[in-house]
Short mmCIF file of C-alpha atoms and ligand atoms in Angstrom, two decimals:
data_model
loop_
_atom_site.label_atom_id
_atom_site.label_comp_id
_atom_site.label_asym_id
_atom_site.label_seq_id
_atom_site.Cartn_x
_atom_site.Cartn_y
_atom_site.Cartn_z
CA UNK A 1 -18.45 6.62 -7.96
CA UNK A 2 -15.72 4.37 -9.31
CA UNK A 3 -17.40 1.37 -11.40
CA UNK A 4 -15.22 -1.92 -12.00
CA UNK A 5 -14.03 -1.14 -15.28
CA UNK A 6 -13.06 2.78 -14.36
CA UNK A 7 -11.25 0.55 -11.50
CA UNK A 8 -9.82 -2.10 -13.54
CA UNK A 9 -8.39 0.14 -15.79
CA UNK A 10 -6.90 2.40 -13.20
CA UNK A 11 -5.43 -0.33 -11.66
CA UNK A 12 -3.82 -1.78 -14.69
CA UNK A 13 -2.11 2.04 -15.63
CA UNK A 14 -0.86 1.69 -11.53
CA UNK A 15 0.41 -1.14 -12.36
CA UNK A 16 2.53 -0.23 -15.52
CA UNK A 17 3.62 2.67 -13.37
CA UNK A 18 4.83 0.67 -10.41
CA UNK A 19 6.87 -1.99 -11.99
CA UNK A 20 8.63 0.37 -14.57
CA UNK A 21 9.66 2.13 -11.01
CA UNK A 22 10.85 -1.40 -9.83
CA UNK A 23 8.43 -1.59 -7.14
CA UNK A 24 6.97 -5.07 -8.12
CA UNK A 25 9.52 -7.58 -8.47
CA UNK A 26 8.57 -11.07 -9.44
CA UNK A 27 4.92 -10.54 -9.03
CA UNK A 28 4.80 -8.92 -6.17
CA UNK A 29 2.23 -6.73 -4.48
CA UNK A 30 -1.00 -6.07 -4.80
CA UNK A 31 -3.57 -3.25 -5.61
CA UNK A 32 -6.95 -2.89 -4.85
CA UNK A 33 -9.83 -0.08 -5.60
CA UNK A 34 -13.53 0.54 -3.23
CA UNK A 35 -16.15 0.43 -6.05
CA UNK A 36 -19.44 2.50 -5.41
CA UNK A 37 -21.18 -0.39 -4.04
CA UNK A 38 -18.73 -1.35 -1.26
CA UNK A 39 -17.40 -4.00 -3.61
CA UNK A 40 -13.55 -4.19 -3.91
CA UNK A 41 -11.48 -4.77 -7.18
CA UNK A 42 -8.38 -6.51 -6.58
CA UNK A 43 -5.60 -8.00 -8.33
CA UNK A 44 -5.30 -11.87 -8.75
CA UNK A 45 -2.38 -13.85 -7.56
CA UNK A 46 0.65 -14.04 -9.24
CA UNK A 47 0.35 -11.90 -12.30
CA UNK A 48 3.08 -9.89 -13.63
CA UNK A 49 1.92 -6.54 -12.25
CA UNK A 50 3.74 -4.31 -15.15
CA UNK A 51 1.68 -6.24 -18.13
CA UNK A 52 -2.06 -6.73 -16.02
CA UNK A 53 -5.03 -7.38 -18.12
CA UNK A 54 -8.33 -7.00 -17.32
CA UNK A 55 -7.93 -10.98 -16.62
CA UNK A 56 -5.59 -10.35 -13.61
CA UNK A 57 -8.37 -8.11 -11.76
CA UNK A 58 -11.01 -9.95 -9.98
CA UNK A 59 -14.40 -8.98 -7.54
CA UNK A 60 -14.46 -9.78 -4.01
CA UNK A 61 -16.91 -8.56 -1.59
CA UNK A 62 -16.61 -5.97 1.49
CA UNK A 63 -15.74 -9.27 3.74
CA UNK A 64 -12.84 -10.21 0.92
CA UNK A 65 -15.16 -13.19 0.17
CA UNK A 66 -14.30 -13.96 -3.81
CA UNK A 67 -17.23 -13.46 -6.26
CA UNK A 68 -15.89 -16.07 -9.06
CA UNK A 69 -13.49 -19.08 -8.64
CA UNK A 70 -10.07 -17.41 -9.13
CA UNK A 71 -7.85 -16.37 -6.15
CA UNK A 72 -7.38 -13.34 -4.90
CA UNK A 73 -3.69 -11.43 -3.74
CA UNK A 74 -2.27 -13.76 -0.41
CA UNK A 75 -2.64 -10.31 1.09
CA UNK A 76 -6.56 -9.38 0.55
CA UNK A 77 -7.09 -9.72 4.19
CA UNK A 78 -4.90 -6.55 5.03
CA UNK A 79 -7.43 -4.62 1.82
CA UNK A 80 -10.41 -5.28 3.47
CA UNK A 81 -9.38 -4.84 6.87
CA UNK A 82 -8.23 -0.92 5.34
CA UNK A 83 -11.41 -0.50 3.86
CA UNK A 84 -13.70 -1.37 6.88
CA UNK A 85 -11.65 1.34 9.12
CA UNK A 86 -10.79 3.67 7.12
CA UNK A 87 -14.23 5.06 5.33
CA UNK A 88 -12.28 7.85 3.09
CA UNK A 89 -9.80 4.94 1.53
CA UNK A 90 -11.11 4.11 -2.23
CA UNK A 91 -7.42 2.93 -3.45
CA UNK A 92 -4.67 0.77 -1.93
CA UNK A 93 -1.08 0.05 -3.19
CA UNK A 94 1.35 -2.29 -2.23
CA UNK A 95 4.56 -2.03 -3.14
CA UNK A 96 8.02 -4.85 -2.67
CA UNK A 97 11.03 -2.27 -2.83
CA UNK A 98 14.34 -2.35 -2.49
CA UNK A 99 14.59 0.82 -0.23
CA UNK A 100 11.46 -0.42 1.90
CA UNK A 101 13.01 -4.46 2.46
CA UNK A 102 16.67 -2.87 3.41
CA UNK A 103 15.48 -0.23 5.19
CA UNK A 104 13.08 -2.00 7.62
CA UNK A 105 15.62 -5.04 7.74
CA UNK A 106 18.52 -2.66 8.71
CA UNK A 107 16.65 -1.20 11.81
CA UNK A 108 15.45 -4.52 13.30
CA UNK A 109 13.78 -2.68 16.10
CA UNK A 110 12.83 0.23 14.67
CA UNK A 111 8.52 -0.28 15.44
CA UNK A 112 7.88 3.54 13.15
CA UNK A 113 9.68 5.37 10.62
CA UNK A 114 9.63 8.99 11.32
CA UNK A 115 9.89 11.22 7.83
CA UNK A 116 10.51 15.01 9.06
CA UNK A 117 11.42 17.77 7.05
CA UNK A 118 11.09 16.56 3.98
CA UNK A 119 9.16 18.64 0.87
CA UNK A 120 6.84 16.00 -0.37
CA UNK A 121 5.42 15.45 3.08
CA UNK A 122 3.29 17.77 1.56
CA UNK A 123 1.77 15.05 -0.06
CA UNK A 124 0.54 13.37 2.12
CA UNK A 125 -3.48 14.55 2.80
CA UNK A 126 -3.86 17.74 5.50
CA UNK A 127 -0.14 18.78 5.32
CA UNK A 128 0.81 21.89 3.90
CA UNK A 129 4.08 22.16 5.24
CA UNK A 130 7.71 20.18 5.02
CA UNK A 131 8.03 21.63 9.01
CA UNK A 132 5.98 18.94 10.39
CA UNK A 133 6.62 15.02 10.93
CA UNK A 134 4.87 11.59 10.07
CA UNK A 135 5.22 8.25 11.85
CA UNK A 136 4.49 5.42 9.59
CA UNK A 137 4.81 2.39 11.82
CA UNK A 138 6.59 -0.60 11.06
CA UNK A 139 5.08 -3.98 11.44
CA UNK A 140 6.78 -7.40 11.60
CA UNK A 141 6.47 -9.89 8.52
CA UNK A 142 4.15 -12.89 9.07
CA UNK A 143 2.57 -14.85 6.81
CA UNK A 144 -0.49 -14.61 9.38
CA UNK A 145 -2.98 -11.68 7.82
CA UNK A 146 -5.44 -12.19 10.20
CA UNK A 147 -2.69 -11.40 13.03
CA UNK A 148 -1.31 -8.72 10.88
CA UNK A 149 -4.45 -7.01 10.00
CA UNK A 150 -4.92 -6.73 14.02
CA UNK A 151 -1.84 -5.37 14.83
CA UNK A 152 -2.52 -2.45 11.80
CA UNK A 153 -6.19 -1.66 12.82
CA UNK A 154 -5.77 0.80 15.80
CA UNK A 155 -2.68 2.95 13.67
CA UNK A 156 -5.52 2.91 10.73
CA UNK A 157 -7.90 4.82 12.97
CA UNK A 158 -5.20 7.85 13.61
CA UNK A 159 -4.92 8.19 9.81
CA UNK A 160 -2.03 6.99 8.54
CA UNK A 161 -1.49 7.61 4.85
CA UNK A 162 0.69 4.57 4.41
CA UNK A 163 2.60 1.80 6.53
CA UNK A 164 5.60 -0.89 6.41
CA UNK A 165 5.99 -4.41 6.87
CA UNK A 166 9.50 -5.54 8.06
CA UNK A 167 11.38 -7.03 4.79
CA UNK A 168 8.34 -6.97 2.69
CA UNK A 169 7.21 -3.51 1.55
CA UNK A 170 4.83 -0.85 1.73
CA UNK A 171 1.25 -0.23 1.87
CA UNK A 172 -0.20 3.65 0.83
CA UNK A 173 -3.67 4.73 0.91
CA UNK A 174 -5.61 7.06 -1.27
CA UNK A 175 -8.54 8.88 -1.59
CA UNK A 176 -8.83 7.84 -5.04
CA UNK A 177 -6.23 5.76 -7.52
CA UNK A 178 -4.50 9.06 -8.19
CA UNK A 179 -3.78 9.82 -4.65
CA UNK A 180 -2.43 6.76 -3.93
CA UNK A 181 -0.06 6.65 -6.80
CA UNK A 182 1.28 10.09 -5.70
CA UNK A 183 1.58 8.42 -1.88
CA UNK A 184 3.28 5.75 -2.51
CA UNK A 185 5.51 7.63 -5.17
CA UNK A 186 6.48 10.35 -2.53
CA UNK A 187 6.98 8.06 0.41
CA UNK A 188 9.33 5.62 -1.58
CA UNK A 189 11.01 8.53 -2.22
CA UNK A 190 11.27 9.37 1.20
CA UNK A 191 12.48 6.10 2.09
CA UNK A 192 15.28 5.65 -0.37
CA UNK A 193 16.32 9.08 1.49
CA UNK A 194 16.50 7.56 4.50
CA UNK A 195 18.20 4.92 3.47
CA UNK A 196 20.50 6.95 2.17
CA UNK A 197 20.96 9.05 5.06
CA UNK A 198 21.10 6.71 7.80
CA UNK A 199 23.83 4.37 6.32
ZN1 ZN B 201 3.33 -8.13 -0.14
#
């Protein structure tokens, strides 16, 4: 059972981790952790996310309803809407890269990124293999989370360990904090493959 300061400081070390890897430009993104009691610690807007403090970490309910005056991330609509469907999710990451933005902008159309044959598909929960494919989909940018948080719900249910957003970034899922580091580590990695490969 993760408490809020076993979250709060796993969040901060994400972080640390995240921006050193240039994965949080300017701010950007947002990380979030299920505590045992349903409750949700989450990053506060607009803190540098490679120097968080326990100050930049705030409490908001299951609903994403804020339990002190500060604001949370523009994005804690898409958090909550993870945690209600997806019951084995404890840790979310967010990420703003490079590889994620061109890639998704490059293929306009593209509505999934299929990752085949790669090694550290093997990270990803259930797959033991690098023979074997996963289809993160692809969603358009809005500044509309409600709208967005629809449109992600049904791919949620099939178990998706992670998705895009069109020009934006990344989202990755974990079991725990740990899990979701090593997610969104491997499937940036993945992507900057891609990238590679189709240009
Ligand atoms: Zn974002």
């Amino acid at each position: 059972m993760t408490d809020y300061a076993k979250a709060t400081a796993q969040i901060i070390a994400a972080g640390r981790f995240l921006a050193a890897k240039g994965w949080a430009p300017a701010t950007s993104g947002n990380y979030s952790m299920r505590l045992g009691d349903g409750r949700i610690a989450i990053t506060v807007s607009g803190y540098e996310k490679g120097e968080l403090t326990p100050e930049a970490i705030m409490l908001i309910d299951a609903n994403g309803v804020p339990r002190d005056n500060r604001k949370p991330s523009a994005e804690t609509l898409l958090h909550v809407g993870i945690y209600a469907v997806r019951k084995d999710c404890n840790a979310i990451l967010h990420t703003h890269s490079h590889d994620a933005t061109v890639l998704t902008k490059r293929h306009k159309d593209l509505k999934a990124l299929v990752l085949a044959d790669y090694e550290l598909l093997k990270i990803y929960p259930g797959i033991n293999t690098h023979e074997t494919k996963v289809k993160l989909p692809i969603f358009n940018n809005t500044q509309d989370m409600k709208k967005l948080r629809a449109e992600v719900e049904p791919f949620l249910a099939d178990g998706i360990p992670a998705y895009l957003i069109r020009g934006h970034g990344l989202y990755g899922l974990g079991r725990t904090m740990a899990e979701a580091r090593g997610i969104v580590e491997a499937t940036e990695f993945m992507l900057s493959c891609e990238l590679e490969l189709r240009s």
